[in-house]
Amino acid sequence: MAEPARRRVVVTGLGAISSLGIGARPFIDGIKAGRSGISPIESFDRTGFPRSNAGEVRGFEPEKLLHNISPAEWGRSAQFAAAAARLAVEDSGLDPELLAVSRAGSSMGTTNGESSVVDKLTEQWVQDGPGRLTPELVAQVPAGRISAAVNTELGLTGEAQTIGTACSASNYALGYGYDQVSLGDSDYMICGGADSVNRSTHAGFYRLGSIAAEVSRPFDAERDGILTAEGGVALLLEPLDAALERGARIYAEVLGYAVNCDADHMVHPHRGSIAECIRQAHHNSGVVPEDVDYVCAHGTGTQVNDSTEVGAVREVFGDRMPPVSSIKSMLGHTMGAAAGFGALVCCAAIHEGFLPPSATVRKVDPALGSDLDCVPGQARKASPRVVENHGFAFGGNNAIVMLAEVNR
């Protein structure tokens, strides 16, 4: 059977709720400056944790951003998702009323769902027993409410898909949205992810020995792990023809994506599986390694992840290694939103002409190769035309999205 004809898909709206600011502009400016969004944890009692920094969102006032949903009825992750989606629509210049009557939906990734809500319920259970749980909080727990919040806030009647493939989930969500629009099943999709800082995730990574002492330093010789972080990110996808017809600002084209799952190890990434995912993403997008100008790495800052990821990139690119950097050096690890933030900054890099930095690198790990260009410090002026956005997760869930300058 012949492949169905696909429409070209572009990104025309960006929205971000992050530790670098509220909105895509503060986020992009913070990334370009190499600014840190890391601070001591305030969202839970950090007593007893020897390592207690995170990338928490400050100054988030959902009631000022959300028009149609009541923040009191939704968990923090759902609030992040809905607010980022609202900002992405505003950024796109689309009429929200037109969007609401169009064939439009959302796909959002997450790792922990509404774990901050679960933390509160756990405290109630321990203190007062299971019979005294607050019913309104219990109703906020299902992770599917993250995309439901986006659709409810924007009045969308299409799919509301929440994808829980952990730290690669936003790239899965972008791939799902790309298929929806390119195959003609939807005319607009809001894609991204959301997660919130919570005690259980911080404790879990601390027990794994993966929490950094102060800041995360991906690719640095003395890197010592990740920092948990939070936020919401949304990208508005629509067909190229429709965007041109309405005179929209086009940030980038989604060329394609690839996903695979090796299930080789619970927490260790697999070099060969990641390399194969890169090759498949190139194949599905109609590009070859020589076309790729920049890789936005998963780049967690653990010894194992960085060496495995760089090894996989070398396996595919050989002697021609493109610049490879990690925005987790500034944001921390936003879990299910991480790949979405990577995609947002890739769009900005293509549109504005720069390479995002690995801001906290002091000395590149020589074991990663003397030719590794991880863009240390601040953003660098450049003209990337084709970029590769990585997202990897526990269990060997790999997802890669390819973005490019629009060739009209």
PDB file of C-alpha atoms in Angstrom, residues 146-379:
ATOM      1  CA  ILE A 146      -2.413  17.587  31.651  1.00  0.00           C
ATOM      2  CA  SER A 147      -3.526  17.573  28.019  1.00  0.00           C
ATOM      3  CA  ALA A 148      -7.162  17.871  29.109  1.00  0.00           C
ATOM      4  CA  ALA A 149      -6.224  21.174  30.752  1.00  0.00           C
ATOM      5  CA  VAL A 150      -4.805  22.404  27.432  1.00  0.00           C
ATOM      6  CA  ASN A 151      -7.951  21.475  25.513  1.00  0.00           C
ATOM      7  CA  THR A 152     -10.243  22.887  28.183  1.00  0.00           C
ATOM      8  CA  GLU A 153      -8.342  26.154  28.430  1.00  0.00           C
ATOM      9  CA  LEU A 154      -8.358  26.668  24.653  1.00  0.00           C
ATOM     10  CA  GLY A 155     -11.756  25.118  23.946  1.00  0.00           C
ATOM     11  CA  LEU A 156     -10.265  22.481  21.662  1.00  0.00           C
ATOM     12  CA  THR A 157     -12.418  19.525  20.663  1.00  0.00           C
ATOM     13  CA  GLY A 158      -9.759  17.326  19.041  1.00  0.00           C
ATOM     14  CA  GLU A 159      -7.525  14.752  20.656  1.00  0.00           C
ATOM     15  CA  ALA A 160      -6.108  15.393  24.128  1.00  0.00           C
ATOM     16  CA  GLN A 161      -3.217  12.953  24.327  1.00  0.00           C
ATOM     17  CA  THR A 162      -0.941  12.730  27.378  1.00  0.00           C
ATOM     18  CA  ILE A 163       2.166  10.642  26.740  1.00  0.00           C
ATOM     19  CA  GLY A 164       4.038   9.261  29.749  1.00  0.00           C
ATOM     20  CA  THR A 165       7.324   8.062  28.278  1.00  0.00           C
ATOM     21  CA  ALA A 166       9.262   9.966  30.933  1.00  0.00           C
ATOM     22  CA  CYS A 167      12.160  12.187  29.899  1.00  0.00           C
ATOM     23  CA  SER A 168      11.685  11.647  26.157  1.00  0.00           C
ATOM     24  CA  ALA A 169       7.931  12.243  26.353  1.00  0.00           C
ATOM     25  CA  SER A 170       7.824  15.700  24.772  1.00  0.00           C
ATOM     26  CA  ASN A 171       9.531  14.420  21.650  1.00  0.00           C
ATOM     27  CA  TYR A 172       6.994  11.591  21.495  1.00  0.00           C
ATOM     28  CA  ALA A 173       4.265  14.237  21.851  1.00  0.00           C
ATOM     29  CA  LEU A 174       5.784  16.326  19.053  1.00  0.00           C
ATOM     30  CA  GLY A 175       6.004  13.266  16.829  1.00  0.00           C
ATOM     31  CA  TYR A 176       2.374  12.427  17.532  1.00  0.00           C
ATOM     32  CA  GLY A 177       1.296  15.978  16.773  1.00  0.00           C
ATOM     33  CA  TYR A 178       3.389  16.008  13.594  1.00  0.00           C
ATOM     34  CA  ASP A 179       1.631  12.869  12.361  1.00  0.00           C
ATOM     35  CA  GLN A 180      -1.773  14.342  13.191  1.00  0.00           C
ATOM     36  CA  VAL A 181      -1.144  17.477  11.140  1.00  0.00           C
ATOM     37  CA  SER A 182       0.910  16.003   8.318  1.00  0.00           C
ATOM     38  CA  LEU A 183      -1.606  13.210   7.671  1.00  0.00           C
ATOM     39  CA  GLY A 184      -4.523  15.637   7.748  1.00  0.00           C
ATOM     40  CA  ASP A 185      -6.204  14.284  10.876  1.00  0.00           C
ATOM     41  CA  SER A 186      -5.840  17.694  12.577  1.00  0.00           C
ATOM     42  CA  ASP A 187      -5.183  21.200  11.285  1.00  0.00           C
ATOM     43  CA  TYR A 188      -3.539  22.451  14.485  1.00  0.00           C
ATOM     44  CA  MET A 189      -1.822  20.631  17.346  1.00  0.00           C
ATOM     45  CA  ILE A 190      -0.438  22.026  20.598  1.00  0.00           C
ATOM     46  CA  CYS A 191       2.535  19.842  21.544  1.00  0.00           C
ATOM     47  CA  GLY A 192       4.971  19.900  24.445  1.00  0.00           C
ATOM     48  CA  GLY A 193       5.151  18.728  28.017  1.00  0.00           C
ATOM     49  CA  ALA A 194       4.910  19.575  31.697  1.00  0.00           C
ATOM     50  CA  ASP A 195       6.198  18.388  35.044  1.00  0.00           C
ATOM     51  CA  SER A 196       6.581  19.872  38.517  1.00  0.00           C
ATOM     52  CA  VAL A 197       9.307  19.565  41.139  1.00  0.00           C
ATOM     53  CA  ASN A 198       8.308  17.148  43.874  1.00  0.00           C
ATOM     54  CA  ARG A 199       9.810  15.382  46.846  1.00  0.00           C
ATOM     55  CA  SER A 200       9.474  11.814  45.565  1.00  0.00           C
ATOM     56  CA  THR A 201      11.335  12.426  42.291  1.00  0.00           C
ATOM     57  CA  HIS A 202      14.098  14.376  44.018  1.00  0.00           C
ATOM     58  CA  ALA A 203      14.458  11.602  46.610  1.00  0.00           C
ATOM     59  CA  GLY A 204      14.506   8.915  43.939  1.00  0.00           C
ATOM     60  CA  PHE A 205      17.313  10.497  41.947  1.00  0.00           C
ATOM     61  CA  TYR A 206      19.183  11.255  45.169  1.00  0.00           C
ATOM     62  CA  ARG A 207      18.984   7.564  46.122  1.00  0.00           C
ATOM     63  CA  LEU A 208      20.373   6.709  42.686  1.00  0.00           C
ATOM     64  CA  GLY A 209      23.341   8.953  43.433  1.00  0.00           C
ATOM     65  CA  SER A 210      22.444  11.144  40.468  1.00  0.00           C
ATOM     66  CA  ILE A 211      21.713  14.543  42.076  1.00  0.00           C
ATOM     67  CA  ALA A 212      24.421  17.175  41.505  1.00  0.00           C
ATOM     68  CA  ALA A 213      25.855  19.003  44.484  1.00  0.00           C
ATOM     69  CA  GLU A 214      25.286  22.536  43.153  1.00  0.00           C
ATOM     70  CA  VAL A 215      24.644  22.775  39.404  1.00  0.00           C
ATOM     71  CA  SER A 216      24.475  20.316  36.553  1.00  0.00           C
ATOM     72  CA  ARG A 217      27.523  20.402  34.260  1.00  0.00           C
ATOM     73  CA  PRO A 218      26.832  18.301  31.156  1.00  0.00           C
ATOM     74  CA  PHE A 219      30.036  17.305  29.291  1.00  0.00           C
ATOM     75  CA  ASP A 220      32.296  18.758  32.016  1.00  0.00           C
ATOM     76  CA  ALA A 221      35.193  16.681  33.332  1.00  0.00           C
ATOM     77  CA  GLU A 222      33.835  17.074  36.879  1.00  0.00           C
ATOM     78  CA  ARG A 223      30.121  16.633  36.179  1.00  0.00           C
ATOM     79  CA  ASP A 224      28.290  14.986  39.056  1.00  0.00           C
ATOM     80  CA  GLY A 225      24.705  14.518  37.953  1.00  0.00           C
ATOM     81  CA  ILE A 226      21.368  16.158  37.309  1.00  0.00           C
ATOM     82  CA  LEU A 227      19.148  18.639  39.104  1.00  0.00           C
ATOM     83  CA  THR A 228      15.405  18.095  39.012  1.00  0.00           C
ATOM     84  CA  ALA A 229      13.406  20.934  37.513  1.00  0.00           C
ATOM     85  CA  GLU A 230       9.927  21.897  36.409  1.00  0.00           C
ATOM     86  CA  GLY A 231       7.984  23.833  33.826  1.00  0.00           C
ATOM     87  CA  GLY A 232       5.607  23.679  30.914  1.00  0.00           C
ATOM     88  CA  VAL A 233       6.353  24.113  27.227  1.00  0.00           C
ATOM     89  CA  ALA A 234       4.133  24.217  24.157  1.00  0.00           C
ATOM     90  CA  LEU A 235       4.698  24.492  20.399  1.00  0.00           C
ATOM     91  CA  LEU A 236       1.874  25.194  17.954  1.00  0.00           C
ATOM     92  CA  LEU A 237       2.053  23.038  14.819  1.00  0.00           C
ATOM     93  CA  GLU A 238       0.122  23.748  11.629  1.00  0.00           C
ATOM     94  CA  PRO A 239       0.447  22.992   7.889  1.00  0.00           C
ATOM     95  CA  LEU A 240       2.981  25.094   5.991  1.00  0.00           C
ATOM     96  CA  ASP A 241       0.409  26.146   3.388  1.00  0.00           C
ATOM     97  CA  ALA A 242      -1.986  27.444   6.052  1.00  0.00           C
ATOM     98  CA  ALA A 243       0.793  29.334   7.830  1.00  0.00           C
ATOM     99  CA  LEU A 244       1.894  31.003   4.587  1.00  0.00           C
ATOM    100  CA  GLU A 245      -1.689  31.886   3.679  1.00  0.00           C
ATOM    101  CA  ARG A 246      -2.271  33.734   6.944  1.00  0.00           C
ATOM    102  CA  GLY A 247       1.168  35.376   6.921  1.00  0.00           C
ATOM    103  CA  ALA A 248       2.302  33.667  10.110  1.00  0.00           C
ATOM    104  CA  ARG A 249       5.789  33.918  11.545  1.00  0.00           C
ATOM    105  CA  ILE A 250       7.363  30.515  10.936  1.00  0.00           C
ATOM    106  CA  TYR A 251      10.031  29.449  13.389  1.00  0.00           C
ATOM    107  CA  ALA A 252      10.962  26.116  11.820  1.00  0.00           C
ATOM    108  CA  GLU A 253       9.690  23.137   9.870  1.00  0.00           C
ATOM    109  CA  VAL A 254       9.278  19.747  11.491  1.00  0.00           C
ATOM    110  CA  LEU A 255      11.053  17.419   9.067  1.00  0.00           C
ATOM    111  CA  GLY A 256      10.254  14.204  10.902  1.00  0.00           C
ATOM    112  CA  TYR A 257      11.100  12.099  13.925  1.00  0.00           C
ATOM    113  CA  ALA A 258      11.982   8.633  15.153  1.00  0.00           C
ATOM    114  CA  VAL A 259      11.359   6.657  18.326  1.00  0.00           C
ATOM    115  CA  ASN A 260      12.558   3.288  19.581  1.00  0.00           C
ATOM    116  CA  CYS A 261      12.706   1.376  22.852  1.00  0.00           C
ATOM    117  CA  ASP A 262      15.467  -1.123  23.579  1.00  0.00           C
ATOM    118  CA  ALA A 263      14.480  -2.047  27.173  1.00  0.00           C
ATOM    119  CA  ASP A 264      18.143  -2.984  27.640  1.00  0.00           C
ATOM    120  CA  HIS A 265      18.480  -1.516  31.139  1.00  0.00           C
ATOM    121  CA  MET A 266      16.215   0.332  33.545  1.00  0.00           C
ATOM    122  CA  VAL A 267      18.403   3.430  33.870  1.00  0.00           C
ATOM    123  CA  HIS A 268      21.459   3.080  31.603  1.00  0.00           C
ATOM    124  CA  PRO A 269      21.062   4.364  28.024  1.00  0.00           C
ATOM    125  CA  HIS A 270      22.185   2.061  25.216  1.00  0.00           C
ATOM    126  CA  ARG A 271      24.636   3.517  22.709  1.00  0.00           C
ATOM    127  CA  GLY A 272      23.676   1.316  19.773  1.00  0.00           C
ATOM    128  CA  SER A 273      19.974   1.917  20.278  1.00  0.00           C
ATOM    129  CA  ILE A 274      20.452   5.688  20.398  1.00  0.00           C
ATOM    130  CA  ALA A 275      22.620   5.601  17.263  1.00  0.00           C
ATOM    131  CA  GLU A 276      19.925   3.621  15.452  1.00  0.00           C
ATOM    132  CA  CYS A 277      17.290   6.150  16.564  1.00  0.00           C
ATOM    133  CA  ILE A 278      19.431   8.963  15.108  1.00  0.00           C
ATOM    134  CA  ARG A 279      19.816   7.104  11.800  1.00  0.00           C
ATOM    135  CA  GLN A 280      16.077   6.448  11.635  1.00  0.00           C
ATOM    136  CA  ALA A 281      15.283  10.097  12.398  1.00  0.00           C
ATOM    137  CA  HIS A 282      17.568  11.151   9.546  1.00  0.00           C
ATOM    138  CA  HIS A 283      15.979   8.630   7.192  1.00  0.00           C
ATOM    139  CA  ASN A 284      12.424   9.654   8.115  1.00  0.00           C
ATOM    140  CA  SER A 285      13.334  13.325   7.630  1.00  0.00           C
ATOM    141  CA  GLY A 286      15.161  12.939   4.320  1.00  0.00           C
ATOM    142  CA  VAL A 287      18.511  14.179   5.629  1.00  0.00           C
ATOM    143  CA  VAL A 288      22.022  12.740   5.949  1.00  0.00           C
ATOM    144  CA  PRO A 289      24.506  13.414   8.764  1.00  0.00           C
ATOM    145  CA  GLU A 290      26.311  16.049   6.679  1.00  0.00           C
ATOM    146  CA  ASP A 291      23.093  18.122   6.641  1.00  0.00           C
ATOM    147  CA  VAL A 292      22.872  18.446  10.451  1.00  0.00           C
ATOM    148  CA  ASP A 293      24.298  21.678  11.860  1.00  0.00           C
ATOM    149  CA  TYR A 294      23.566  21.242  15.566  1.00  0.00           C
ATOM    150  CA  VAL A 295      22.468  18.621  18.111  1.00  0.00           C
ATOM    151  CA  CYS A 296      20.426  19.703  21.145  1.00  0.00           C
ATOM    152  CA  ALA A 297      21.538  16.900  23.430  1.00  0.00           C
ATOM    153  CA  HIS A 298      19.607  15.047  26.091  1.00  0.00           C
ATOM    154  CA  GLY A 299      22.749  15.987  28.054  1.00  0.00           C
ATOM    155  CA  THR A 300      21.752  15.203  31.617  1.00  0.00           C
ATOM    156  CA  GLY A 301      25.188  15.701  33.182  1.00  0.00           C
ATOM    157  CA  THR A 302      25.631  12.165  34.482  1.00  0.00           C
ATOM    158  CA  GLN A 303      28.807  10.304  33.594  1.00  0.00           C
ATOM    159  CA  VAL A 304      26.942   7.483  31.877  1.00  0.00           C
ATOM    160  CA  ASN A 305      24.451   9.534  29.876  1.00  0.00           C
ATOM    161  CA  ASP A 306      26.941  12.004  28.441  1.00  0.00           C
ATOM    162  CA  SER A 307      29.506   9.392  27.418  1.00  0.00           C
ATOM    163  CA  THR A 308      26.833   7.128  25.902  1.00  0.00           C
ATOM    164  CA  GLU A 309      25.128   9.962  24.030  1.00  0.00           C
ATOM    165  CA  VAL A 310      28.357  11.401  22.628  1.00  0.00           C
ATOM    166  CA  GLY A 311      29.454   7.888  21.647  1.00  0.00           C
ATOM    167  CA  ALA A 312      26.195   7.348  19.758  1.00  0.00           C
ATOM    168  CA  VAL A 313      26.546  10.678  17.944  1.00  0.00           C
ATOM    169  CA  ARG A 314      30.124   9.761  16.959  1.00  0.00           C
ATOM    170  CA  GLU A 315      28.925   6.397  15.679  1.00  0.00           C
ATOM    171  CA  VAL A 316      26.573   8.161  13.251  1.00  0.00           C
ATOM    172  CA  PHE A 317      28.514  11.332  12.390  1.00  0.00           C
ATOM    173  CA  GLY A 318      32.044   9.924  12.349  1.00  0.00           C
ATOM    174  CA  ASP A 319      34.740  12.586  12.079  1.00  0.00           C
ATOM    175  CA  ARG A 320      32.261  15.332  11.287  1.00  0.00           C
ATOM    176  CA  MET A 321      30.794  16.029  14.716  1.00  0.00           C
ATOM    177  CA  PRO A 322      28.324  18.943  14.737  1.00  0.00           C
ATOM    178  CA  PRO A 323      28.192  21.159  17.848  1.00  0.00           C
ATOM    179  CA  VAL A 324      26.418  19.310  20.686  1.00  0.00           C
ATOM    180  CA  SER A 325      25.142  21.265  23.705  1.00  0.00           C
ATOM    181  CA  SER A 326      22.795  20.847  26.668  1.00  0.00           C
ATOM    182  CA  ILE A 327      20.307  23.417  27.972  1.00  0.00           C
ATOM    183  CA  LYS A 328      19.970  21.348  31.159  1.00  0.00           C
ATOM    184  CA  SER A 329      23.109  23.197  32.247  1.00  0.00           C
ATOM    185  CA  MET A 330      20.792  26.178  32.856  1.00  0.00           C
ATOM    186  CA  LEU A 331      17.331  24.699  33.391  1.00  0.00           C
ATOM    187  CA  GLY A 332      18.096  21.481  35.190  1.00  0.00           C
ATOM    188  CA  HIS A 333      16.170  18.396  34.099  1.00  0.00           C
ATOM    189  CA  THR A 334      12.522  19.268  33.485  1.00  0.00           C
ATOM    190  CA  MET A 335      11.683  15.575  33.014  1.00  0.00           C
ATOM    191  CA  GLY A 336       8.719  15.134  30.653  1.00  0.00           C
ATOM    192  CA  ALA A 337       9.047  18.731  29.464  1.00  0.00           C
ATOM    193  CA  ALA A 338      12.786  18.469  28.754  1.00  0.00           C
ATOM    194  CA  ALA A 339      12.664  17.524  25.078  1.00  0.00           C
ATOM    195  CA  GLY A 340       9.938  20.110  24.525  1.00  0.00           C
ATOM    196  CA  PHE A 341      12.167  22.864  25.891  1.00  0.00           C
ATOM    197  CA  GLY A 342      14.902  21.505  23.628  1.00  0.00           C
ATOM    198  CA  ALA A 343      12.578  21.730  20.625  1.00  0.00           C
ATOM    199  CA  LEU A 344      11.588  25.290  21.539  1.00  0.00           C
ATOM    200  CA  VAL A 345      15.188  26.445  21.747  1.00  0.00           C
ATOM    201  CA  CYS A 346      15.986  24.632  18.460  1.00  0.00           C
ATOM    202  CA  CYS A 347      13.210  26.626  16.768  1.00  0.00           C
ATOM    203  CA  ALA A 348      14.624  29.847  18.216  1.00  0.00           C
ATOM    204  CA  ALA A 349      18.170  28.897  17.180  1.00  0.00           C
ATOM    205  CA  ILE A 350      17.056  28.393  13.573  1.00  0.00           C
ATOM    206  CA  HIS A 351      14.899  31.524  13.506  1.00  0.00           C
ATOM    207  CA  GLU A 352      17.311  33.883  15.288  1.00  0.00           C
ATOM    208  CA  GLY A 353      20.659  32.401  14.282  1.00  0.00           C
ATOM    209  CA  PHE A 354      22.535  31.067  17.297  1.00  0.00           C
ATOM    210  CA  LEU A 355      23.747  27.890  18.997  1.00  0.00           C
ATOM    211  CA  PRO A 356      22.468  27.308  22.571  1.00  0.00           C
ATOM    212  CA  PRO A 357      25.279  26.897  25.110  1.00  0.00           C
ATOM    213  CA  SER A 358      26.320  24.357  27.701  1.00  0.00           C
ATOM    214  CA  ALA A 359      26.615  27.203  30.175  1.00  0.00           C
ATOM    215  CA  THR A 360      28.242  25.474  33.135  1.00  0.00           C
ATOM    216  CA  VAL A 361      31.113  23.702  31.381  1.00  0.00           C
ATOM    217  CA  ARG A 362      34.511  24.648  32.813  1.00  0.00           C
ATOM    218  CA  LYS A 363      36.678  21.938  31.253  1.00  0.00           C
ATOM    219  CA  VAL A 364      35.330  19.560  28.638  1.00  0.00           C
ATOM    220  CA  ASP A 365      35.786  15.935  29.665  1.00  0.00           C
ATOM    221  CA  PRO A 366      38.758  14.734  27.553  1.00  0.00           C
ATOM    222  CA  ALA A 367      37.251  11.245  27.574  1.00  0.00           C
ATOM    223  CA  LEU A 368      34.455  12.598  25.360  1.00  0.00           C
ATOM    224  CA  GLY A 369      36.982  13.568  22.673  1.00  0.00           C
ATOM    225  CA  SER A 370      39.108  16.622  22.049  1.00  0.00           C
ATOM    226  CA  ASP A 371      36.929  17.683  19.115  1.00  0.00           C
ATOM    227  CA  LEU A 372      33.682  17.852  21.097  1.00  0.00           C
ATOM    228  CA  ASP A 373      32.217  21.335  20.637  1.00  0.00           C
ATOM    229  CA  CYS A 374      29.647  21.706  23.420  1.00  0.00           C
ATOM    230  CA  VAL A 375      29.344  25.516  23.057  1.00  0.00           C
ATOM    231  CA  PRO A 376      30.581  26.389  26.569  1.00  0.00           C
ATOM    232  CA  GLY A 377      29.494  29.593  28.313  1.00  0.00           C
ATOM    233  CA  GLN A 378      27.036  31.632  26.277  1.00  0.00           C
ATOM    234  CA  ALA A 379      25.211  31.257  22.982  1.00  0.00           C
TER     235      ALA A 379
END
